[in-house]
């Protein structure tokens, strides 16, 4: 009953309302003269410095779903759940130079989305459209999953009901508030709220990893309890506190594939493009691994929950358990009500920041690469900003609908699919920043083959409850190998994508098929703040993404 959690509810509500007020106030924070421009509403004026960018990008990547899903996976499967830690470490050296080049060329040409860059680089509106649609489709379930984190907290506090409307009403209200202040303040809202969100998460996790081991008999007892659980249940021989021969390949490829996909997501790129200059990005790529330390500590909450003998709350279907409630229940059992309320607020606010950025990024993709490209080519900056605002509302409504009308587990499966989907933009976006060797048609064919293969592989993956789309671990036996090992679908799909793109490129080159005009020049990829070749008017030219540099 909710009355048993009254203190938690009061603390949660107070902090939630506090950041909501900050969201509305953000419209006046670093306020521009004209908010009716996509650079201002969707990218915060491209003026964020080191600290703001660090909190914004960190708050964007480490979400509420991370807070509940990573320890839940460790709770259920053990060592496999730690794949999230190495991939968030590996990614920063990989993207250190890539993102600097993307920022520079976007700064020079006024690009707002990765599809803008692809449109100019390869002179292909079709390829840009595919990149935009891919980004939107991959982002939508990610937004819905932020609601899963909030729902786990509300369920633990007893804020639920019998009917679908009563059960989801708090989430609908929360996202209505989010939609209102995002519509008004744009990217400035999540940037300002990210300070509070990250501070709460750091405090909660550091207190937890100091307090809980003392209550549970030390780290040795925690790991012993986890190992005893996995040996006793033996539901899956691959579960345990150590990896074995069967799941090592899956672990490595999942970590690598997730690393390659992370900064291809539109919301990750949006945070980067809002930076003031290249030095801000360099400093952030050096400092953001600090979040990975916290992520490792968050993952350990799964083992602490095992040692605490946490029982997840019932799932939406009879006889099932909601693994996402593991962490909220752990805090409810082991901490005073007031601190549990703070932890719940950290999870809830941790959903708002990335959800806001994701909806803005999806809206920018629609506005620049679908609306302006195909529906209204002469749209003014004010019209672009207005369409993006409305689209961001539609995206949030769609995310809420996913939770209200679909099984939340289905949204989780969609997120796994989303990683495979967004990886197919790697050749055009990431490699395109370094080379134009690939032919635009080759990239389109490679995208189509990689996407088709990825969907077929995902369709073949079964789970204890589903015959198809049961995860992203593809059994190599399906390819004729005599082994029980599995591999991450995304790695295979993007490798085939690249191979096909290369072969088609060679064929088209031999046939001397036109490649289009590259709208960028070499020095565009090294431009910085204050570059004399960039004028304010050029940056804000609505058509600059489509005009080649002389």
Short mmCIF file of C-alpha atoms in Angstrom, two decimals:
data_model
loop_
_atom_site.label_atom_id
_atom_site.label_comp_id
_atom_site.label_asym_id
_atom_site.label_seq_id
_atom_site.Cartn_x
_atom_site.Cartn_y
_atom_site.Cartn_z
CA UNK A 1 0.00 0.00 0.00
CA UNK A 2 1.16 3.52 -0.77
CA UNK A 3 0.49 4.62 2.83
CA UNK A 4 3.39 2.43 3.97
CA UNK A 5 5.70 4.45 1.71
CA UNK A 6 4.40 7.93 2.49
CA UNK A 7 7.81 9.40 3.42
CA UNK A 8 9.36 8.01 0.24
CA UNK A 9 6.53 9.42 -1.86
CA UNK A 10 6.86 12.88 -0.27
CA UNK A 11 10.64 13.04 -0.83
CA UNK A 12 10.29 11.69 -4.38
CA UNK A 13 7.52 14.17 -5.24
CA UNK A 14 9.38 17.15 -3.76
CA UNK A 15 12.57 16.49 -5.73
CA UNK A 16 10.60 15.69 -8.89
CA UNK A 17 8.70 18.99 -8.67
CA UNK A 18 11.94 20.84 -7.91
CA UNK A 19 13.58 19.72 -11.16
CA UNK A 20 10.33 20.41 -13.03
CA UNK A 21 10.51 24.02 -11.90
CA UNK A 22 14.15 24.09 -13.00
CA UNK A 23 13.02 22.82 -16.40
CA UNK A 24 10.73 25.80 -16.89
CA UNK A 25 13.29 28.25 -15.49
CA UNK A 26 15.86 26.90 -17.98
CA UNK A 27 14.19 28.92 -20.73
CA UNK A 28 15.75 32.03 -19.11
CA UNK A 29 19.08 30.34 -18.35
CA UNK A 30 21.70 31.49 -20.85
CA UNK A 31 18.70 32.83 -22.75
CA UNK A 32 19.21 33.76 -26.42
CA UNK A 33 17.67 36.75 -28.13
CA UNK A 34 15.59 34.44 -30.32
CA UNK A 35 14.52 30.97 -29.14
CA UNK A 36 12.69 30.37 -32.43
CA UNK A 37 15.69 28.74 -34.06
CA UNK A 38 16.74 25.10 -34.12
CA UNK A 39 20.29 26.02 -33.08
CA UNK A 40 18.90 27.57 -29.91
CA UNK A 41 15.98 25.28 -29.06
CA UNK A 42 17.50 22.02 -30.24
CA UNK A 43 21.22 22.60 -29.53
CA UNK A 44 21.25 25.12 -26.70
CA UNK A 45 22.86 27.77 -28.90
CA UNK A 46 25.87 25.48 -29.49
CA UNK A 47 27.41 27.25 -26.50
CA UNK A 48 27.78 24.71 -23.67
CA UNK A 49 31.14 24.62 -21.93
CA UNK A 50 33.03 21.75 -20.29
CA UNK A 51 31.01 21.25 -17.10
CA UNK A 52 27.60 21.63 -18.73
CA UNK A 53 28.54 19.24 -21.54
CA UNK A 54 29.95 16.71 -19.07
CA UNK A 55 26.74 16.60 -17.08
CA UNK A 56 24.56 16.75 -20.19
CA UNK A 57 26.28 13.94 -22.11
CA UNK A 58 26.73 11.88 -18.95
CA UNK A 59 23.08 12.35 -18.04
CA UNK A 60 22.18 11.44 -21.60
CA UNK A 61 24.14 8.17 -21.72
CA UNK A 62 23.61 6.89 -18.16
CA UNK A 63 19.86 6.68 -17.90
CA UNK A 64 17.21 5.50 -15.44
CA UNK A 65 17.02 2.26 -17.37
CA UNK A 66 20.76 1.80 -16.79
CA UNK A 67 20.17 2.33 -13.09
CA UNK A 68 17.60 -0.48 -12.88
CA UNK A 69 18.43 -2.79 -15.81
CA UNK A 70 22.19 -3.29 -15.38
CA UNK A 71 21.96 -4.49 -11.75
CA UNK A 72 18.84 -6.47 -12.66
CA UNK A 73 20.85 -8.31 -15.33
CA UNK A 74 23.67 -8.93 -12.84
CA UNK A 75 21.05 -10.16 -10.35
CA UNK A 76 19.67 -12.61 -12.90
CA UNK A 77 22.70 -13.66 -14.96
CA UNK A 78 25.81 -12.61 -13.05
CA UNK A 79 29.02 -11.66 -14.85
CA UNK A 80 27.31 -11.18 -18.21
CA UNK A 81 25.64 -8.06 -16.83
CA UNK A 82 29.01 -6.34 -16.48
CA UNK A 83 29.35 -5.98 -20.27
CA UNK A 84 28.09 -2.42 -19.83
CA UNK A 85 31.22 -1.44 -17.89
CA UNK A 86 33.96 -2.21 -20.49
CA UNK A 87 31.93 -0.86 -23.39
CA UNK A 88 31.53 2.52 -21.73
CA UNK A 89 35.31 2.58 -21.21
CA UNK A 90 36.26 1.37 -24.70
CA UNK A 91 34.02 3.89 -26.45
CA UNK A 92 35.72 7.13 -25.39
CA UNK A 93 39.12 6.53 -27.04
CA UNK A 94 37.28 5.32 -30.15
CA UNK A 95 35.19 8.46 -30.51
CA UNK A 96 37.76 10.98 -29.21
CA UNK A 97 38.81 12.07 -32.69
CA UNK A 98 35.62 11.08 -34.49
CA UNK A 99 33.41 13.43 -32.49
CA UNK A 100 35.86 16.30 -32.82
CA UNK A 101 35.65 15.97 -36.60
CA UNK A 102 31.85 15.75 -36.47
CA UNK A 103 31.64 18.86 -34.29
CA UNK A 104 33.94 20.82 -36.61
CA UNK A 105 32.17 20.00 -39.86
CA UNK A 106 28.80 20.60 -38.20
CA UNK A 107 30.03 23.92 -36.80
CA UNK A 108 31.29 24.96 -40.23
CA UNK A 109 28.10 24.04 -42.11
CA UNK A 110 25.43 24.45 -39.44
CA UNK A 111 24.53 20.76 -39.35
CA UNK A 112 22.01 19.87 -36.62
CA UNK A 113 21.80 16.10 -37.16
CA UNK A 114 24.11 13.32 -38.37
CA UNK A 115 21.81 12.94 -41.39
CA UNK A 116 22.59 16.58 -42.30
CA UNK A 117 26.27 15.62 -42.50
CA UNK A 118 25.57 12.50 -44.56
CA UNK A 119 23.40 14.55 -46.97
CA UNK A 120 26.23 16.97 -47.65
CA UNK A 121 29.13 14.50 -47.53
CA UNK A 122 27.68 11.96 -49.98
CA UNK A 123 25.29 14.25 -51.89
CA UNK A 124 22.48 11.76 -51.28
CA UNK A 125 19.08 12.74 -49.87
CA UNK A 126 18.07 9.06 -49.92
CA UNK A 127 20.98 8.00 -47.73
CA UNK A 128 20.31 10.93 -45.39
CA UNK A 129 16.66 9.88 -45.17
CA UNK A 130 17.67 6.32 -44.25
CA UNK A 131 20.01 7.61 -41.55
CA UNK A 132 17.26 9.88 -40.17
CA UNK A 133 14.60 7.15 -40.12
CA UNK A 134 17.07 4.72 -38.57
CA UNK A 135 17.85 7.20 -35.81
CA UNK A 136 14.20 7.89 -35.05
CA UNK A 137 13.24 4.19 -34.99
CA UNK A 138 16.19 3.27 -32.76
CA UNK A 139 15.47 6.15 -30.36
CA UNK A 140 11.74 5.61 -29.79
CA UNK A 141 11.98 2.41 -27.68
CA UNK A 142 14.89 3.97 -25.79
CA UNK A 143 12.57 6.76 -24.65
CA UNK A 144 9.92 4.22 -23.67
CA UNK A 145 12.47 2.39 -21.53
CA UNK A 146 12.99 5.48 -19.40
CA UNK A 147 9.39 5.02 -18.36
CA UNK A 148 10.23 1.47 -17.30
CA UNK A 149 12.64 2.92 -14.73
CA UNK A 150 10.02 5.33 -13.37
CA UNK A 151 7.41 2.57 -13.32
CA UNK A 152 9.69 0.30 -11.26
CA UNK A 153 10.03 3.06 -8.65
CA UNK A 154 6.31 3.82 -8.55
CA UNK A 155 5.49 0.13 -8.22
CA UNK A 156 7.88 -0.23 -5.28
CA UNK A 157 6.24 2.76 -3.54
CA UNK A 158 2.82 1.19 -4.06
CA UNK A 159 1.68 3.94 -6.42
CA UNK A 160 -0.26 1.66 -8.71
CA UNK A 161 -3.80 0.66 -9.49
CA UNK A 162 -5.93 -2.10 -10.91
CA UNK A 163 -6.85 -0.50 -14.23
CA UNK A 164 -4.35 0.38 -16.93
CA UNK A 165 -5.16 4.09 -16.56
CA UNK A 166 -4.72 4.09 -12.77
CA UNK A 167 -1.48 2.16 -13.05
CA UNK A 168 0.03 4.48 -15.61
CA UNK A 169 -1.49 7.82 -14.55
CA UNK A 170 1.60 8.96 -12.55
CA UNK A 171 3.81 8.27 -15.57
CA UNK A 172 1.45 10.14 -17.88
CA UNK A 173 1.51 13.15 -15.53
CA UNK A 174 5.32 13.03 -15.24
CA UNK A 175 5.78 12.97 -19.00
CA UNK A 176 3.19 15.70 -19.49
CA UNK A 177 5.29 17.95 -17.25
CA UNK A 178 8.43 16.86 -19.11
CA UNK A 179 6.77 17.65 -22.43
CA UNK A 180 5.72 21.11 -21.23
CA UNK A 181 9.12 22.33 -20.07
CA UNK A 182 10.97 20.69 -22.98
CA UNK A 183 8.61 22.45 -25.40
CA UNK A 184 9.39 25.76 -23.72
CA UNK A 185 13.09 25.43 -22.89
CA UNK A 186 14.45 22.95 -25.43
CA UNK A 187 17.88 21.43 -24.73
CA UNK A 188 18.54 23.93 -21.96
CA UNK A 189 16.05 22.11 -19.71
CA UNK A 190 17.81 18.70 -19.56
CA UNK A 191 21.20 20.48 -19.46
CA UNK A 192 20.22 22.33 -16.27
CA UNK A 193 18.43 19.37 -14.67
CA UNK A 194 21.40 17.09 -15.39
CA UNK A 195 23.35 18.81 -12.60
CA UNK A 196 20.77 17.70 -10.02
CA UNK A 197 20.27 14.27 -11.54
CA UNK A 198 23.95 13.35 -11.61
CA UNK A 199 24.61 14.76 -8.13
CA UNK A 200 21.79 12.62 -6.71
CA UNK A 201 23.04 9.47 -8.46
CA UNK A 202 26.61 9.95 -7.27
CA UNK A 203 25.48 10.50 -3.67
CA UNK A 204 23.09 7.54 -3.69
CA UNK A 205 25.58 5.07 -5.20
CA UNK A 206 28.53 6.11 -3.06
CA UNK A 207 26.43 5.81 0.10
CA UNK A 208 25.10 2.43 -1.06
CA UNK A 209 28.50 0.86 -1.78
CA UNK A 210 29.79 1.99 1.63
CA UNK A 211 26.70 1.25 3.72
CA UNK A 212 25.38 -1.98 2.24
CA UNK A 213 28.57 -4.11 2.43
CA UNK A 214 28.80 -3.26 6.13
CA UNK A 215 25.24 -4.47 6.68
CA UNK A 216 25.69 -7.58 4.53
CA UNK A 217 28.92 -8.87 6.05
CA UNK A 218 31.44 -7.45 3.59
CA UNK A 219 32.17 -7.94 -0.09
CA UNK A 220 33.30 -11.51 0.45
CA UNK A 221 29.90 -12.48 1.84
CA UNK A 222 28.16 -10.66 -1.02
CA UNK A 223 30.07 -12.53 -3.73
CA UNK A 224 29.70 -15.84 -1.87
CA UNK A 225 25.94 -15.36 -1.74
CA UNK A 226 25.83 -14.58 -5.46
CA UNK A 227 27.89 -17.64 -6.37
CA UNK A 228 25.72 -19.86 -4.14
CA UNK A 229 22.58 -18.60 -5.86
CA UNK A 230 23.83 -19.32 -9.37
CA UNK A 231 25.10 -22.77 -8.41
CA UNK A 232 21.80 -23.63 -6.72
CA UNK A 233 19.43 -22.50 -9.45
CA UNK A 234 21.41 -23.71 -12.49
CA UNK A 235 18.59 -22.55 -14.78
CA UNK A 236 21.21 -21.40 -17.26
CA UNK A 237 24.68 -22.97 -17.16
CA UNK A 238 26.12 -19.70 -18.49
CA UNK A 239 24.99 -17.75 -15.40
CA UNK A 240 27.55 -17.14 -12.66
CA UNK A 241 29.96 -14.60 -11.23
CA UNK A 242 32.55 -15.63 -13.85
CA UNK A 243 32.23 -15.99 -17.62
CA UNK A 244 32.67 -19.42 -19.18
CA UNK A 245 33.63 -20.65 -22.62
CA UNK A 246 30.09 -20.39 -23.94
CA UNK A 247 29.41 -16.75 -23.19
CA UNK A 248 32.82 -15.10 -23.59
CA UNK A 249 32.37 -14.43 -27.31
CA UNK A 250 28.90 -13.00 -26.67
CA UNK A 251 30.31 -10.80 -23.89
CA UNK A 252 33.13 -9.41 -26.05
CA UNK A 253 31.01 -8.78 -29.16
CA UNK A 254 28.14 -7.30 -27.15
CA UNK A 255 30.52 -4.92 -25.39
CA UNK A 256 32.22 -3.91 -28.65
CA UNK A 257 28.95 -3.60 -30.58
CA UNK A 258 27.36 -1.53 -27.83
CA UNK A 259 30.44 0.72 -27.75
CA UNK A 260 30.27 1.32 -31.51
CA UNK A 261 26.54 2.03 -31.31
CA UNK A 262 26.56 4.40 -28.32
CA UNK A 263 27.59 7.60 -30.08
CA UNK A 264 25.68 6.79 -33.24
CA UNK A 265 22.43 7.38 -31.36
CA UNK A 266 21.05 10.83 -32.27
CA UNK A 267 20.72 11.92 -28.62
CA UNK A 268 24.43 11.27 -28.01
CA UNK A 269 25.37 13.36 -31.02
CA UNK A 270 22.97 16.14 -29.99
CA UNK A 271 24.79 16.57 -26.69
CA UNK A 272 28.12 16.73 -28.50
CA UNK A 273 26.98 19.27 -31.12
CA UNK A 274 25.76 21.56 -28.33
CA UNK A 275 29.39 21.97 -27.17
CA UNK A 276 31.10 25.31 -27.58
CA UNK A 277 34.33 24.09 -29.19
CA UNK A 278 36.59 21.12 -29.88
CA UNK A 279 38.45 21.45 -26.59
CA UNK A 280 35.20 20.91 -24.69
CA UNK A 281 34.72 17.60 -26.50
CA UNK A 282 38.32 16.51 -25.91
CA UNK A 283 38.10 17.24 -22.20
CA UNK A 284 34.79 15.43 -21.94
CA UNK A 285 35.97 12.32 -23.74
CA UNK A 286 38.82 12.23 -21.22
CA UNK A 287 36.59 12.81 -18.18
CA UNK A 288 33.43 10.87 -19.03
CA UNK A 289 34.97 7.48 -18.04
CA UNK A 290 34.39 8.65 -14.46
CA UNK A 291 30.78 7.71 -15.10
CA UNK A 292 31.95 4.18 -15.90
CA UNK A 293 33.28 3.89 -12.36
CA UNK A 294 29.82 4.70 -11.05
CA UNK A 295 28.31 2.27 -13.55
CA UNK A 296 30.48 -0.52 -12.19
CA UNK A 297 29.29 0.27 -8.67
CA UNK A 298 25.68 0.35 -9.90
CA UNK A 299 26.13 -3.10 -11.42
CA UNK A 300 27.32 -4.45 -8.06
CA UNK A 301 23.92 -3.57 -6.60
CA UNK A 302 22.71 -6.73 -8.36
CA UNK A 303 24.97 -8.91 -6.17
CA UNK A 304 24.00 -6.91 -3.09
CA UNK A 305 20.34 -7.62 -3.88
CA UNK A 306 21.15 -11.36 -3.98
CA UNK A 307 22.90 -11.16 -0.59
CA UNK A 308 19.91 -9.21 0.77
CA UNK A 309 17.57 -11.96 -0.50
CA UNK A 310 15.56 -9.42 -2.47
CA UNK A 311 12.43 -10.75 -4.16
CA UNK A 312 11.41 -8.77 -7.25
CA UNK A 313 7.85 -7.54 -7.31
CA UNK A 314 5.30 -9.41 -9.47
CA UNK A 315 5.37 -8.67 -13.17
CA UNK A 316 2.52 -7.57 -15.40
CA UNK A 317 1.70 -11.19 -16.29
CA UNK A 318 0.57 -13.73 -13.67
CA UNK A 319 3.39 -15.87 -12.33
CA UNK A 320 6.17 -13.55 -13.56
CA UNK A 321 8.56 -11.30 -11.66
CA UNK A 322 9.54 -7.75 -12.61
CA UNK A 323 13.36 -7.86 -12.48
CA UNK A 324 13.51 -4.08 -12.93
CA UNK A 325 12.24 -3.65 -9.35
CA UNK A 326 15.33 -5.31 -7.85
CA UNK A 327 17.17 -2.07 -7.04
CA UNK A 328 14.12 -0.13 -5.78
CA UNK A 329 13.17 -3.03 -3.51
CA UNK A 330 16.78 -3.27 -2.26
CA UNK A 331 16.75 0.40 -1.24
CA UNK A 332 13.30 0.01 0.30
CA UNK A 333 14.50 -2.86 2.48
CA UNK A 334 17.94 -1.62 3.49
CA UNK A 335 17.68 2.15 3.88
CA UNK A 336 15.58 4.64 5.87
CA UNK A 337 12.48 5.80 4.06
CA UNK A 338 13.81 9.31 3.47
CA UNK A 339 16.98 8.04 1.78
CA UNK A 340 15.02 5.52 -0.27
CA UNK A 341 12.93 8.48 -1.46
CA UNK A 342 16.11 10.27 -2.56
CA UNK A 343 17.24 7.14 -4.44
CA UNK A 344 13.87 6.87 -6.15
CA UNK A 345 14.07 10.52 -7.15
CA UNK A 346 17.53 9.90 -8.63
CA UNK A 347 16.06 7.13 -10.78
CA UNK A 348 12.99 9.18 -11.74
CA UNK A 349 14.96 12.30 -12.62
CA UNK A 350 17.47 10.03 -14.34
CA UNK A 351 14.64 9.19 -16.72
CA UNK A 352 13.68 12.78 -17.47
CA UNK A 353 17.07 14.03 -18.68
CA UNK A 354 17.73 11.39 -21.37
CA UNK A 355 14.05 11.24 -22.37
CA UNK A 356 14.10 14.99 -23.04
CA UNK A 357 17.32 14.84 -25.06
CA UNK A 358 16.14 11.78 -27.01
CA UNK A 359 12.84 13.41 -27.94
CA UNK A 360 14.65 16.59 -29.04
CA UNK A 361 17.13 14.57 -31.14
CA UNK A 362 14.34 12.58 -32.83
CA UNK A 363 12.42 15.80 -33.48
CA UNK A 364 15.49 17.45 -35.03
CA UNK A 365 15.93 14.47 -37.37
CA UNK A 366 12.32 14.68 -38.53
CA UNK A 367 12.44 18.46 -38.98
CA UNK A 368 15.73 18.75 -40.86
CA UNK A 369 15.79 15.54 -42.86
CA UNK A 370 12.15 14.76 -43.56
CA UNK A 371 10.04 17.93 -43.14
CA UNK A 372 12.54 20.37 -44.66
CA UNK A 373 13.94 17.97 -47.24
CA UNK A 374 10.65 16.60 -48.59
CA UNK A 375 7.72 18.66 -47.29
CA UNK A 376 8.80 22.31 -47.10
CA UNK A 377 12.22 23.07 -48.51
CA UNK A 378 11.83 26.84 -47.92
CA UNK A 379 10.94 26.48 -44.23
CA UNK A 380 12.19 29.41 -42.16
CA UNK A 381 14.27 28.89 -38.99
CA UNK A 382 11.21 29.75 -36.89
CA UNK A 383 9.10 27.17 -38.74
CA UNK A 384 11.81 24.55 -38.25
CA UNK A 385 11.91 25.22 -34.51
CA UNK A 386 8.13 25.07 -34.25
CA UNK A 387 7.89 21.77 -36.14
CA UNK A 388 10.63 20.32 -33.96
CA UNK A 389 8.79 21.35 -30.80
CA UNK A 390 5.57 19.73 -31.96
CA UNK A 391 7.39 16.58 -33.10
CA UNK A 392 9.07 16.24 -29.71
CA UNK A 393 5.60 16.20 -28.12
CA UNK A 394 4.44 13.50 -30.54
CA UNK A 395 7.52 11.40 -29.75
CA UNK A 396 6.82 11.58 -26.01
CA UNK A 397 3.19 10.60 -26.54
CA UNK A 398 4.37 7.63 -28.58
CA UNK A 399 6.74 6.57 -25.80
CA UNK A 400 3.96 6.71 -23.22
CA UNK A 401 1.69 4.72 -25.56
CA UNK A 402 4.34 1.97 -25.77
CA UNK A 403 4.23 1.54 -22.01
CA UNK A 404 0.45 1.86 -21.64
CA UNK A 405 -0.59 -0.43 -24.49
CA UNK A 406 2.36 -2.82 -24.84
CA UNK A 407 3.98 -5.24 -22.46
CA UNK A 408 7.03 -3.37 -21.02
CA UNK A 409 9.12 -6.45 -21.77
CA UNK A 410 8.34 -5.88 -25.44
CA UNK A 411 9.87 -2.39 -25.17
CA UNK A 412 13.01 -3.94 -23.68
CA UNK A 413 13.23 -6.30 -26.63
CA UNK A 414 12.79 -3.34 -28.97
CA UNK A 415 15.74 -1.63 -27.31
CA UNK A 416 17.93 -4.64 -28.03
CA UNK A 417 16.78 -4.42 -31.62
CA UNK A 418 17.50 -0.66 -31.55
CA UNK A 419 21.21 -1.26 -30.97
CA UNK A 420 21.38 -3.52 -34.01
CA UNK A 421 19.47 -0.96 -36.06
CA UNK A 422 21.57 2.09 -35.20
CA UNK A 423 24.82 0.20 -35.90
CA UNK A 424 23.88 0.10 -39.58
CA UNK A 425 24.54 3.85 -39.82
CA UNK A 426 28.19 3.39 -38.79
CA UNK A 427 29.64 3.25 -42.36
CA UNK A 428 27.91 6.45 -43.47
CA UNK A 429 28.25 8.51 -40.28
CA UNK A 430 31.39 7.38 -38.43
CA UNK A 431 33.54 6.19 -41.34
CA UNK A 432 32.19 9.00 -43.50
CA UNK A 433 33.97 11.46 -41.22
CA UNK A 434 37.30 10.01 -42.32
CA UNK A 435 36.76 8.80 -45.86
CA UNK A 436 34.48 9.25 -48.83
CA UNK A 437 35.76 6.06 -50.45
CA UNK A 438 32.39 4.34 -50.16
CA UNK A 439 29.98 5.07 -52.99
CA UNK A 440 26.65 6.49 -51.83
CA UNK A 441 24.75 3.67 -53.54
CA UNK A 442 27.08 1.13 -51.93
CA UNK A 443 26.24 2.59 -48.52
CA UNK A 444 22.53 2.36 -49.27
CA UNK A 445 22.76 -1.28 -50.41
CA UNK A 446 25.02 -2.13 -47.45
CA UNK A 447 22.51 -0.55 -45.07
CA UNK A 448 19.66 -2.55 -46.58
CA UNK A 449 21.53 -5.88 -46.45
CA UNK A 450 22.85 -5.27 -42.93
CA UNK A 451 19.41 -4.29 -41.70
CA UNK A 452 17.76 -7.28 -43.33
CA UNK A 453 20.34 -9.73 -41.99
CA UNK A 454 20.12 -8.20 -38.51
CA UNK A 455 16.33 -8.53 -38.43
CA UNK A 456 16.51 -12.14 -39.67
CA UNK A 457 19.05 -13.04 -37.00
CA UNK A 458 17.01 -11.38 -34.26
CA UNK A 459 13.94 -13.24 -35.48
CA UNK A 460 15.79 -16.54 -34.99
CA UNK A 461 16.74 -15.79 -31.37
CA UNK A 462 14.46 -17.58 -28.91
CA UNK A 463 14.06 -17.18 -25.16
CA UNK A 464 12.22 -19.20 -22.49
CA UNK A 465 9.11 -17.09 -23.11
CA UNK A 466 9.38 -16.19 -26.81
CA UNK A 467 10.07 -18.08 -30.02
CA UNK A 468 11.34 -15.02 -31.86
CA UNK A 469 13.04 -11.72 -30.99
CA UNK A 470 14.01 -13.17 -27.61
CA UNK A 471 17.31 -11.28 -27.33
CA UNK A 472 20.42 -10.31 -29.27
CA UNK A 473 22.60 -13.41 -28.63
CA UNK A 474 22.59 -15.35 -31.91
CA UNK A 475 23.57 -19.06 -31.72
CA UNK A 476 26.46 -19.79 -34.06
CA UNK A 477 24.96 -23.23 -34.65
CA UNK A 478 22.44 -21.48 -36.94
CA UNK A 479 25.38 -20.75 -39.26
CA UNK A 480 26.39 -24.41 -39.25
CA UNK A 481 29.10 -24.23 -36.58
CA UNK A 482 29.33 -27.15 -34.16
CA UNK A 483 29.26 -25.02 -31.01
CA UNK A 484 26.89 -23.72 -28.35
CA UNK A 485 28.46 -20.27 -28.39
CA UNK A 486 26.53 -17.15 -29.30
CA UNK A 487 27.50 -13.82 -30.85
CA UNK A 488 25.98 -10.35 -30.74
CA UNK A 489 23.74 -9.83 -33.76
CA UNK A 490 24.80 -6.22 -34.30
CA UNK A 491 28.47 -7.09 -34.91
CA UNK A 492 27.63 -9.63 -37.60
CA UNK A 493 25.10 -7.35 -39.30
CA UNK A 494 27.39 -4.31 -39.46
CA UNK A 495 30.33 -6.44 -40.68
CA UNK A 496 28.19 -7.72 -43.57
CA UNK A 497 26.96 -4.16 -44.14
CA UNK A 498 30.55 -2.98 -44.58
CA UNK A 499 31.51 -5.89 -46.82
CA UNK A 500 28.52 -5.35 -49.12
CA UNK A 501 29.09 -1.59 -49.23
CA UNK A 502 32.73 -2.18 -50.24
CA UNK A 503 31.87 -4.71 -52.96
CA UNK A 504 29.13 -2.52 -54.44
CA UNK A 505 31.48 0.46 -54.34
CA UNK A 506 34.13 -1.44 -56.29
CA UNK A 507 31.55 -2.50 -58.87
CA UNK A 508 30.16 1.02 -59.28
CA UNK A 509 33.65 2.47 -59.53
CA UNK A 510 34.47 -0.01 -62.26
CA UNK A 511 31.28 1.02 -64.05
CA UNK A 512 32.19 4.70 -63.50
CA UNK A 513 28.84 5.55 -61.92
CA UNK A 514 28.66 9.16 -60.70
CA UNK A 515 29.36 9.58 -56.97
CA UNK A 516 27.89 13.03 -56.42
CA UNK A 517 29.67 16.13 -55.09
CA UNK A 518 31.27 16.22 -51.65
CA UNK A 519 29.86 19.30 -49.91
CA UNK A 520 32.71 19.41 -47.40
CA UNK A 521 36.41 20.14 -47.59
CA UNK A 522 39.34 18.74 -45.59
CA UNK A 523 39.78 21.79 -43.39
CA UNK A 524 36.07 21.65 -42.42
CA UNK A 525 36.95 18.73 -40.14
CA UNK A 526 39.40 20.83 -38.12
CA UNK A 527 37.41 24.07 -37.78
CA UNK A 528 37.03 25.45 -34.26
CA UNK A 529 35.20 28.17 -32.37
CA UNK A 530 35.94 31.56 -33.84
CA UNK A 531 37.00 30.13 -37.19
CA UNK A 532 37.21 33.17 -39.49
CA UNK A 533 35.54 31.31 -42.34
CA UNK A 534 32.35 30.89 -40.31
CA UNK A 535 30.04 33.84 -40.04
CA UNK A 536 26.93 33.92 -37.80
CA UNK A 537 24.78 34.25 -40.88
CA UNK A 538 26.33 31.21 -42.52
CA UNK A 539 25.89 29.13 -39.39
CA UNK A 540 22.22 29.97 -39.25
CA UNK A 541 21.49 29.61 -42.94
CA UNK A 542 18.60 27.18 -43.16
CA UNK A 543 20.01 25.77 -46.37
CA UNK A 544 23.65 25.56 -45.29
CA UNK A 545 23.40 21.79 -44.80
CA UNK A 546 22.71 21.45 -48.48
CA UNK A 547 25.17 23.92 -49.97
CA UNK A 548 28.70 22.69 -50.84
CA UNK A 549 31.63 24.71 -49.59
CA UNK A 550 33.29 26.69 -52.35
#
